[in-house]
Amino acid sequence: MTMKHIITLNPDAAQAFEAGTGCGECPTSCQSACKTSCTVGNQVCIREEEKK
Amino acid sequence: MVYTYEMHGLKLALDVESGALHVLDEPSYAALQLLASAECKDAEKQILEKFGEQSTKQVFSEISELQKKGLLFSGKMPISSISDGVVKALCIHLAHDCNLRCGYCFAGSGNYGGVRGLMPLYTAKRSVDFLLENSGKRRHCEIDFFGGEPLLNFDVLRETVAYGKKRAEELDKVLKFTVTTNALALTEKVRDYLNSEQISVVLSLDGRRDVHDRMRRLPGGGPSYDAVLSNCKEMVAGRNGENYYLRGTYTRHNRDFTEDVLSMLDEGFDQISLEPAVLTPDKQESLREEDLQELFAQYERLVDVLWQRELNGKRANFFHFELDLKHGPCAKKRVSGCGAGEAYLAVAPDGRLYPCHQFVGEEDFYAGHVSSGIIKDRLNRFYGLDTENKTVCGSCFARFFCGGGCHASAWIINHDLLEPYSLGCALHRKRVECGLYLQARRMLHQLGSE
């Protein structure tokens, strides 16, 4: 969404953020540095993955 | 909460609660900075004085429109984390032994302070059953083979994968396997097997030769870089550059870690992760508060290097910068990052269960056995460790990209599961800033706005 002063890069963000049901099918994140610390920001919703 | 910052000439605002990311010009950046500040009472007046009537009207009108759409200053909503008592990921310690003696190893060079040894096949199979039996209705489950060095027990790994796949199929579940390895034992036979079974690999290499060899030594003290690099290259080539991560660790000795990422890129790898070592302050290699500005500058340099490479057609993924702004996990998932002690457990070679691999061998955290099951009382302290219950997370802009940090780090550094490791938080916030910046650059590029 592009306006004169502000460009919103992900206007559907709020929708996507709230839509999830918490099905728990996404990978379990491990934030330990001795593995590859997978934070929730690195993950995608598995339902969205399956749609691709 | 709105978080504004500037990086490499790009002015950005993150609406924390909705996850909306905005690119700003000078007047809108100034306005949002003022509006986001609790002390400022006359933002509009200040903007008017600096940018004139027309710009001020437009900026505040746009802000108001975004506010109505829930994309700026969106309200805090109560979110409960996913906590239903099922286990869906297991870290199987196939080996409490290692063919390296790394200087920063949290596992005491592989034996976790105990006896060196390998997991018997019976225990590994029982671990698979334990996971599937405790995963409830979850269809997707994960097993990570870990150690020590898990490939020292390759035959058991192979048998366990075969058994796991068979059992998962019978139960209509999907088991994903990953092996975290130092790559020394990646022979052609092992590589071919891991490729044919499509097992994800996390390969440990620290970057430059001298950096790697300083910490990652053979038991006799010799260097490991050449063998590891060669095996990693073969491994990655054999899977067409897919389904792998090359991961390294940086310490106080290589605070210029961008050079290590560049070294990995120069060697042809493009799926890279470099992690800050988590060590108690008494260790010479441990990162310190006074190192932070230097480390922040390195991350900012790294993201710029990666973006410039990408513009030249040489895209590489640096794991921590790869944030998905459009299809990320739902809010319920975002409030609790670390699954330790809940959805994620670790099993030692003797079948004993612990909240995660970092707690293995800590008898205070012993939580049952794969044969007799979980002792629920032993895991009570891990329930509800989400951002809603961690005081410091409440005011952190990065909380929905983090989920509250690593429980083990919180324990190792603070002896308090509710108090995240502050230095790790600071680094994570900077990585989120860089990750958002990179995504913004990519999106703007796609839009043709730059």
Short mmCIF file of C-alpha atoms in Angstrom, two decimals, chain B:
data_model
loop_
_atom_site.label_atom_id
_atom_site.label_comp_id
_atom_site.label_asym_id
_atom_site.label_seq_id
_atom_site.Cartn_x
_atom_site.Cartn_y
_atom_site.Cartn_z
CA MET B 1 3.70 -0.07 20.12
CA VAL B 2 5.50 1.40 17.12
CA TYR B 3 9.24 0.95 16.72
CA THR B 4 11.08 3.31 14.38
CA TYR B 5 14.68 3.04 13.21
CA GLU B 6 16.95 3.90 10.34
CA MET B 7 19.43 1.66 8.59
CA HIS B 8 21.59 2.35 5.53
CA GLY B 9 19.42 5.32 4.59
CA LEU B 10 16.09 3.51 4.94
CA LYS B 11 13.64 4.78 7.54
CA LEU B 12 11.37 2.06 8.89
CA ALA B 13 8.52 1.67 11.34
CA LEU B 14 7.33 -1.65 12.71
CA ASP B 15 3.86 -1.81 14.21
CA VAL B 16 4.71 -4.42 16.80
CA GLU B 17 1.26 -5.84 17.53
CA SER B 18 0.17 -6.28 13.91
CA GLY B 19 3.60 -6.96 12.38
CA ALA B 20 3.06 -4.30 9.70
CA LEU B 21 6.27 -2.81 8.33
CA HIS B 22 6.29 0.70 6.88
CA VAL B 23 8.88 2.60 4.87
CA LEU B 24 8.87 6.27 5.75
CA ASP B 25 10.05 9.54 4.32
CA GLU B 26 11.54 12.23 6.51
CA PRO B 27 8.31 13.94 7.69
CA SER B 28 6.48 10.68 8.45
CA TYR B 29 9.55 9.29 10.21
CA ALA B 30 9.80 12.38 12.39
CA ALA B 31 6.07 12.26 13.13
CA LEU B 32 6.07 8.60 14.09
CA GLN B 33 9.12 9.02 16.26
CA LEU B 34 7.32 11.74 18.16
CA LEU B 35 4.01 9.88 18.36
CA ALA B 36 5.76 6.73 19.56
CA SER B 37 7.37 8.64 22.38
CA ALA B 38 5.29 8.68 25.54
CA GLU B 39 6.69 12.08 26.53
CA CYS B 40 5.70 13.95 23.38
CA LYS B 41 2.41 15.86 23.66
CA ASP B 42 2.63 18.20 20.65
CA ALA B 43 3.81 16.03 17.76
CA GLU B 44 1.66 17.72 15.15
CA LYS B 45 2.86 21.18 16.15
CA GLN B 46 6.50 20.11 15.96
CA ILE B 47 6.04 18.54 12.52
CA LEU B 48 4.18 21.62 11.29
CA GLU B 49 7.06 23.86 12.34
CA LYS B 50 9.59 21.68 10.58
CA PHE B 51 7.82 20.47 7.43
CA GLY B 52 4.99 22.94 6.75
CA GLU B 53 1.22 22.65 6.59
CA GLN B 54 0.72 20.51 3.50
CA SER B 55 3.16 17.74 4.49
CA THR B 56 1.92 17.74 8.05
CA LYS B 57 -1.71 17.34 6.99
CA GLN B 58 -0.84 14.52 4.60
CA VAL B 59 1.38 12.70 7.08
CA PHE B 60 -1.17 12.77 9.87
CA SER B 61 -3.94 11.77 7.50
CA GLU B 62 -1.91 8.74 6.36
CA ILE B 63 -1.10 7.80 9.94
CA SER B 64 -4.77 8.06 10.82
CA GLU B 65 -5.76 5.86 7.88
CA LEU B 66 -3.24 3.20 8.86
CA GLN B 67 -4.38 3.39 12.45
CA LYS B 68 -7.98 2.72 11.36
CA LYS B 69 -6.80 -0.32 9.40
CA GLY B 70 -5.00 -1.70 12.44
CA LEU B 71 -1.56 -1.25 10.89
CA LEU B 72 -0.22 1.48 13.18
CA PHE B 73 -0.60 1.81 16.94
CA SER B 74 -2.69 -1.34 16.91
CA GLY B 75 -3.85 -2.37 20.35
CA LYS B 76 -2.32 -5.08 22.45
CA MET B 77 -4.41 -8.20 22.38
CA PRO B 78 -4.25 -10.99 24.92
CA ILE B 79 -2.67 -14.06 23.34
CA SER B 80 -2.37 -17.47 24.90
CA SER B 81 0.43 -19.69 23.70
CA ILE B 82 -0.05 -23.16 22.27
CA SER B 83 0.30 -25.35 25.31
CA ASP B 84 -1.47 -28.66 25.07
CA GLY B 85 1.05 -31.05 26.53
CA VAL B 86 1.99 -32.88 23.35
CA VAL B 87 5.56 -33.56 22.33
CA LYS B 88 6.27 -33.06 18.66
CA ALA B 89 10.04 -32.75 18.47
CA LEU B 90 12.75 -34.91 19.93
CA CYS B 91 16.47 -34.33 20.01
CA ILE B 92 18.02 -37.79 20.03
CA HIS B 93 21.55 -37.89 21.39
CA LEU B 94 22.95 -40.74 19.34
CA ALA B 95 26.43 -40.19 20.70
CA HIS B 96 27.88 -38.79 23.86
CA ASP B 97 31.23 -38.81 22.25
CA CYS B 98 32.87 -36.64 19.66
CA ASN B 99 35.70 -36.65 17.17
CA LEU B 100 36.44 -32.99 17.89
CA ARG B 101 37.38 -31.10 21.05
CA CYS B 102 35.91 -27.66 20.48
CA GLY B 103 36.93 -24.90 22.84
CA TYR B 104 33.41 -23.53 23.32
CA CYS B 105 31.53 -26.85 23.51
CA PHE B 106 28.67 -26.70 26.03
CA ALA B 107 28.63 -30.50 26.14
CA GLY B 108 32.06 -30.95 27.67
CA SER B 109 33.56 -32.14 24.36
CA GLY B 110 30.63 -34.44 23.75
CA ASN B 111 30.17 -36.45 26.93
CA TYR B 112 28.00 -33.95 28.84
CA GLY B 113 30.09 -34.42 31.92
CA GLY B 114 29.41 -38.15 31.99
CA VAL B 115 30.63 -41.33 30.36
CA ARG B 116 31.44 -41.37 26.66
CA GLY B 117 29.17 -43.72 24.77
CA LEU B 118 26.68 -44.34 21.99
CA MET B 119 22.92 -44.82 22.09
CA PRO B 120 21.91 -48.44 21.49
CA LEU B 121 19.45 -49.18 18.69
CA TYR B 122 16.80 -50.34 21.15
CA THR B 123 16.80 -46.94 22.89
CA ALA B 124 16.74 -45.05 19.61
CA LYS B 125 13.72 -47.02 18.39
CA ARG B 126 12.02 -46.58 21.72
CA SER B 127 12.64 -42.83 21.40
CA VAL B 128 10.80 -42.83 18.08
CA ASP B 129 7.87 -44.64 19.67
CA PHE B 130 7.90 -42.25 22.60
CA LEU B 131 7.64 -39.27 20.26
CA LEU B 132 4.84 -40.72 18.17
CA GLU B 133 2.90 -41.87 21.24
CA ASN B 134 3.16 -38.44 22.86
CA SER B 135 2.42 -36.33 19.79
CA GLY B 136 -1.35 -36.49 20.13
CA LYS B 137 -3.16 -35.37 17.02
CA ARG B 138 -0.15 -33.52 15.61
CA ARG B 139 0.67 -34.89 12.19
CA HIS B 140 4.07 -33.26 11.70
CA CYS B 141 6.83 -34.36 14.08
CA GLU B 142 10.57 -33.77 14.06
CA ILE B 143 13.63 -35.69 15.10
CA ASP B 144 17.05 -34.10 15.32
CA PHE B 145 20.03 -36.40 15.63
CA PHE B 146 22.51 -34.73 17.89
CA GLY B 147 25.50 -35.44 20.06
CA GLY B 148 28.44 -35.23 20.63
CA GLU B 149 28.81 -36.23 17.06
CA PRO B 150 25.78 -38.26 15.92
CA LEU B 151 27.52 -39.72 12.88
CA LEU B 152 29.79 -41.72 15.20
CA ASN B 153 26.66 -43.86 15.56
CA PHE B 154 25.74 -43.94 11.90
CA ASP B 155 24.38 -47.49 11.77
CA VAL B 156 21.92 -46.71 14.54
CA LEU B 157 20.95 -43.47 12.80
CA ARG B 158 20.17 -45.37 9.62
CA GLU B 159 18.12 -48.03 11.40
CA THR B 160 16.27 -45.38 13.40
CA VAL B 161 15.29 -43.44 10.28
CA ALA B 162 13.98 -46.61 8.62
CA TYR B 163 12.03 -47.53 11.73
CA GLY B 164 10.70 -43.99 12.19
CA LYS B 165 9.49 -43.71 8.62
CA LYS B 166 7.71 -47.05 8.86
CA ARG B 167 6.01 -46.21 12.16
CA ALA B 168 5.04 -42.71 11.01
CA GLU B 169 3.48 -44.08 7.86
CA GLU B 170 1.48 -46.61 9.87
CA LEU B 171 0.16 -43.77 12.04
CA ASP B 172 -0.38 -41.32 9.16
CA LYS B 173 2.19 -38.91 10.55
CA VAL B 174 5.05 -37.08 8.90
CA LEU B 175 8.48 -37.36 10.51
CA LYS B 176 11.13 -34.85 9.49
CA PHE B 177 14.73 -35.78 10.26
CA THR B 178 17.68 -33.44 10.73
CA VAL B 179 21.26 -34.25 11.64
CA THR B 180 23.53 -31.69 13.26
CA THR B 181 27.09 -32.71 12.49
CA ASN B 182 30.65 -31.40 12.59
CA ALA B 183 31.04 -32.98 9.12
CA LEU B 184 34.23 -34.89 9.92
CA ALA B 185 32.58 -38.28 9.43
CA LEU B 186 30.71 -37.35 6.25
CA THR B 187 32.13 -40.10 4.08
CA GLU B 188 30.77 -40.73 0.60
CA LYS B 189 28.62 -43.55 1.96
CA VAL B 190 27.14 -41.32 4.67
CA ARG B 191 26.57 -38.44 2.28
CA ASP B 192 24.83 -40.64 -0.25
CA TYR B 193 22.59 -42.03 2.44
CA LEU B 194 21.63 -38.63 3.88
CA ASN B 195 20.90 -37.34 0.39
CA SER B 196 18.85 -40.33 -0.67
CA GLU B 197 16.76 -40.13 2.51
CA GLN B 198 16.38 -36.34 2.16
CA ILE B 199 17.58 -35.76 5.70
CA SER B 200 18.24 -32.09 6.48
CA VAL B 201 21.78 -31.34 7.56
CA VAL B 202 23.23 -28.64 9.76
CA LEU B 203 26.97 -28.54 9.08
CA SER B 204 29.35 -26.88 11.51
CA LEU B 205 32.06 -24.64 10.08
CA ASP B 206 33.12 -21.39 11.70
CA GLY B 207 34.22 -19.41 8.66
CA ARG B 208 37.86 -18.49 8.11
CA ARG B 209 40.49 -21.19 8.53
CA ASP B 210 42.25 -19.62 11.50
CA VAL B 211 38.96 -18.84 13.26
CA HIS B 212 37.67 -22.38 12.74
CA ASP B 213 40.90 -24.09 13.75
CA ARG B 214 41.32 -21.97 16.84
CA MET B 215 38.20 -23.48 18.43
CA ARG B 216 37.44 -26.68 16.51
CA ARG B 217 40.42 -28.96 17.15
CA LEU B 218 40.90 -32.69 16.74
CA PRO B 219 41.35 -34.72 19.96
CA GLY B 220 45.13 -34.64 19.44
CA GLY B 221 45.03 -30.87 18.99
CA GLY B 222 45.33 -30.81 15.22
CA PRO B 223 43.28 -28.59 12.89
CA SER B 224 40.04 -29.76 11.31
CA TYR B 225 39.28 -27.03 8.77
CA ASP B 226 40.48 -28.71 5.58
CA ALA B 227 38.66 -31.98 6.16
CA VAL B 228 35.48 -30.27 7.32
CA LEU B 229 35.41 -27.81 4.43
CA SER B 230 35.99 -30.53 1.87
CA ASN B 231 33.25 -32.74 3.32
CA CYS B 232 30.78 -29.86 3.55
CA LYS B 233 31.38 -28.99 -0.09
CA GLU B 234 30.84 -32.58 -1.17
CA MET B 235 27.72 -32.85 0.96
CA VAL B 236 26.15 -29.68 -0.42
CA ALA B 237 27.07 -30.48 -4.02
CA GLY B 238 25.46 -33.89 -3.65
CA ARG B 239 22.10 -32.32 -2.78
CA ASN B 240 22.17 -29.54 -5.38
CA GLY B 241 22.75 -26.93 -2.74
CA GLU B 242 19.43 -27.59 -1.00
CA ASN B 243 18.18 -28.66 2.39
CA TYR B 244 21.25 -27.67 4.39
CA TYR B 245 22.59 -24.96 6.62
CA LEU B 246 26.22 -24.20 7.14
CA ARG B 247 26.37 -22.98 10.70
CA GLY B 248 29.20 -21.42 12.59
CA THR B 249 29.78 -19.98 16.00
CA TYR B 250 31.48 -16.69 16.69
CA THR B 251 33.16 -15.74 19.93
CA ARG B 252 34.97 -12.74 21.34
CA HIS B 253 37.97 -13.81 19.24
CA ASN B 254 36.22 -13.08 15.94
CA ARG B 255 34.01 -10.11 16.54
CA ASP B 256 34.64 -9.21 12.89
CA PHE B 257 32.45 -12.16 11.96
CA THR B 258 31.26 -10.67 8.67
CA GLU B 259 34.62 -11.86 7.36
CA ASP B 260 33.66 -15.41 8.35
CA VAL B 261 30.37 -15.20 6.48
CA LEU B 262 32.27 -13.82 3.47
CA SER B 263 34.66 -16.74 3.72
CA MET B 264 31.73 -19.17 3.64
CA LEU B 265 30.23 -17.35 0.66
CA ASP B 266 33.58 -17.41 -1.13
CA GLU B 267 33.69 -21.16 -0.67
CA GLY B 268 30.38 -21.43 -2.50
CA PHE B 269 27.87 -21.84 0.34
CA ASP B 270 24.69 -19.78 0.27
CA GLN B 271 22.63 -21.11 3.20
CA ILE B 272 24.44 -19.75 6.21
CA SER B 273 23.95 -19.23 9.90
CA LEU B 274 26.45 -17.79 12.33
CA GLU B 275 25.61 -17.91 16.00
CA PRO B 276 27.01 -15.98 18.95
CA ALA B 277 28.55 -18.37 21.49
CA VAL B 278 26.63 -18.45 24.76
CA LEU B 279 29.20 -18.81 27.50
CA THR B 280 29.40 -17.78 31.11
CA PRO B 281 31.30 -14.49 31.62
CA ASP B 282 34.31 -16.22 33.17
CA LYS B 283 35.21 -17.79 29.80
CA GLN B 284 37.80 -15.96 27.76
CA GLU B 285 35.75 -16.49 24.57
CA SER B 286 32.51 -15.12 26.01
CA LEU B 287 30.91 -12.09 24.40
CA ARG B 288 30.48 -9.08 26.67
CA GLU B 289 28.27 -6.02 26.92
CA GLU B 290 31.17 -3.81 25.85
CA ASP B 291 31.39 -5.77 22.57
CA LEU B 292 27.83 -4.99 21.56
CA GLN B 293 28.40 -1.82 19.49
CA GLU B 294 31.06 -3.60 17.47
CA LEU B 295 28.81 -6.62 16.95
CA PHE B 296 25.86 -4.41 15.94
CA ALA B 297 28.08 -2.71 13.36
CA GLN B 298 29.06 -6.14 12.02
CA TYR B 299 25.44 -7.18 11.55
CA GLU B 300 24.67 -3.91 9.77
CA ARG B 301 27.70 -4.40 7.55
CA LEU B 302 26.71 -7.99 6.86
CA VAL B 303 23.17 -7.15 5.79
CA ASP B 304 24.48 -4.49 3.44
CA VAL B 305 27.02 -6.90 1.93
CA LEU B 306 24.30 -9.51 1.44
CA TRP B 307 21.93 -7.01 -0.19
CA GLN B 308 24.61 -5.72 -2.56
CA ARG B 309 25.43 -9.31 -3.54
CA GLU B 310 21.75 -10.00 -4.11
CA LEU B 311 21.47 -7.01 -6.41
CA ASN B 312 24.30 -8.55 -8.40
CA GLY B 313 22.44 -11.83 -8.76
CA LYS B 314 24.26 -13.67 -5.96
CA ARG B 315 21.57 -14.15 -3.35
CA ALA B 316 22.53 -15.97 -0.17
CA ASN B 317 20.34 -16.71 2.83
CA PHE B 318 21.69 -15.67 6.19
CA PHE B 319 19.32 -17.56 8.44
CA HIS B 320 18.60 -14.86 11.00
CA PHE B 321 17.78 -12.27 8.38
CA GLU B 322 15.23 -14.43 6.61
CA LEU B 323 12.04 -13.20 8.22
CA ASP B 324 8.77 -13.97 6.52
CA LEU B 325 6.58 -10.88 6.79
CA LYS B 326 3.64 -12.29 4.88
CA HIS B 327 3.29 -15.92 5.89
CA GLY B 328 4.87 -16.10 9.29
CA PRO B 329 3.40 -18.12 12.13
CA CYS B 330 0.21 -17.11 13.88
CA ALA B 331 0.08 -15.04 17.04
CA LYS B 332 -0.36 -18.06 19.29
CA LYS B 333 2.89 -19.50 18.00
CA ARG B 334 4.75 -16.21 18.16
CA VAL B 335 4.44 -15.72 21.88
CA SER B 336 6.40 -18.83 22.77
CA GLY B 337 9.49 -19.43 20.73
CA CYS B 338 11.46 -22.03 22.61
CA GLY B 339 9.70 -25.36 22.80
CA ALA B 340 11.99 -26.83 25.48
CA GLY B 341 10.25 -28.85 28.15
CA GLU B 342 6.92 -28.72 26.35
CA ALA B 343 6.73 -29.63 22.68
CA TYR B 344 10.46 -30.36 22.51
CA LEU B 345 12.50 -32.78 24.61
CA ALA B 346 15.94 -34.33 24.42
CA VAL B 347 16.83 -37.93 25.06
CA ALA B 348 20.26 -39.02 26.30
CA PRO B 349 21.92 -42.25 25.05
CA ASP B 350 20.56 -44.11 28.10
CA GLY B 351 16.98 -43.04 27.30
CA ARG B 352 16.68 -40.40 30.00
CA LEU B 353 14.61 -37.36 29.05
CA TYR B 354 15.51 -33.71 29.55
CA PRO B 355 13.80 -30.43 28.57
CA CYS B 356 16.30 -29.88 25.74
CA HIS B 357 19.77 -30.87 24.61
CA GLN B 358 21.40 -28.17 26.73
CA PHE B 359 19.94 -29.60 29.93
CA VAL B 360 21.07 -33.16 29.26
CA GLY B 361 23.08 -34.49 32.16
CA GLU B 362 21.73 -31.84 34.58
CA GLU B 363 20.01 -34.12 37.06
CA ASP B 364 17.93 -31.29 38.41
CA PHE B 365 16.25 -31.26 35.00
CA TYR B 366 15.82 -35.02 34.56
CA ALA B 367 12.24 -35.42 33.29
CA GLY B 368 11.62 -39.11 32.76
CA HIS B 369 12.62 -41.92 30.44
CA VAL B 370 11.53 -42.94 26.95
CA SER B 371 10.46 -46.31 28.34
CA SER B 372 8.46 -45.09 31.34
CA GLY B 373 7.35 -41.68 30.01
CA ILE B 374 7.49 -38.08 31.16
CA ILE B 375 7.44 -37.15 34.83
CA LYS B 376 5.10 -34.19 34.38
CA ASP B 377 5.93 -32.56 37.72
CA ARG B 378 9.52 -32.23 36.61
CA LEU B 379 8.49 -30.07 33.65
CA ASN B 380 6.00 -27.78 35.36
CA ARG B 381 8.48 -24.94 35.46
CA PHE B 382 8.62 -24.93 31.64
CA TYR B 383 4.91 -24.34 31.12
CA GLY B 384 3.88 -20.76 30.36
CA LEU B 385 7.38 -19.47 29.65
CA ASP B 386 6.10 -17.15 26.94
CA THR B 387 6.50 -13.48 26.16
CA GLU B 388 3.30 -12.70 28.05
CA ASN B 389 4.91 -13.90 31.27
CA LYS B 390 8.44 -12.58 30.79
CA THR B 391 8.57 -9.03 32.10
CA VAL B 392 11.33 -7.81 29.81
CA CYS B 393 9.55 -9.05 26.69
CA GLY B 394 6.55 -6.77 27.25
CA SER B 395 8.46 -3.69 26.13
CA CYS B 396 10.54 -5.35 23.40
CA PHE B 397 9.71 -4.55 19.78
CA ALA B 398 11.13 -7.88 18.62
CA ARG B 399 9.01 -10.11 20.82
CA PHE B 400 6.84 -11.49 18.00
CA PHE B 401 9.93 -12.37 15.99
CA CYS B 402 11.58 -14.06 18.95
CA GLY B 403 9.06 -15.63 21.27
CA GLY B 404 11.03 -15.05 24.44
CA GLY B 405 14.47 -16.50 23.82
CA CYS B 406 16.27 -19.71 24.66
CA HIS B 407 15.27 -21.20 28.03
CA ALA B 408 18.65 -22.87 28.42
CA SER B 409 20.52 -19.60 27.90
CA ALA B 410 18.28 -17.93 30.49
CA TRP B 411 19.13 -20.69 32.93
CA ILE B 412 22.86 -20.84 32.18
CA ILE B 413 23.35 -17.10 32.50
CA ASN B 414 20.66 -16.02 34.99
CA HIS B 415 19.51 -19.22 36.71
CA ASP B 416 15.99 -17.96 36.03
CA LEU B 417 13.86 -19.37 33.22
CA LEU B 418 11.77 -16.18 33.14
CA GLU B 419 14.73 -13.87 32.70
CA PRO B 420 16.13 -14.04 29.16
CA TYR B 421 19.85 -13.72 28.49
CA SER B 422 20.09 -9.95 27.96
CA LEU B 423 23.14 -9.95 25.69
CA GLY B 424 21.47 -12.55 23.48
CA CYS B 425 18.35 -10.36 23.40
CA ALA B 426 20.37 -7.34 22.30
CA LEU B 427 21.95 -9.31 19.46
CA HIS B 428 18.62 -10.75 18.47
CA ARG B 429 17.01 -7.32 18.31
CA LYS B 430 19.77 -6.16 16.00
CA ARG B 431 19.31 -9.24 13.80
CA VAL B 432 15.57 -8.53 13.61
CA GLU B 433 16.30 -4.92 12.62
CA CYS B 434 18.63 -6.19 9.88
CA GLY B 435 16.16 -8.87 8.79
CA LEU B 436 13.33 -6.35 8.49
CA TYR B 437 15.64 -4.02 6.60
CA LEU B 438 16.55 -6.75 4.13
CA GLN B 439 12.92 -7.71 3.57
CA ALA B 440 12.07 -4.03 3.06
CA ARG B 441 14.83 -3.67 0.47
CA ARG B 442 13.57 -6.74 -1.37
CA MET B 443 9.96 -5.60 -1.34
CA LEU B 444 10.83 -2.09 -2.47
CA HIS B 445 12.93 -3.54 -5.24
CA GLN B 446 9.97 -5.65 -6.37
CA LEU B 447 7.71 -2.61 -6.24
CA GLY B 448 10.20 -0.70 -8.36
CA SER B 449 10.43 1.95 -5.67
CA GLU B 450 14.21 2.01 -5.68
#
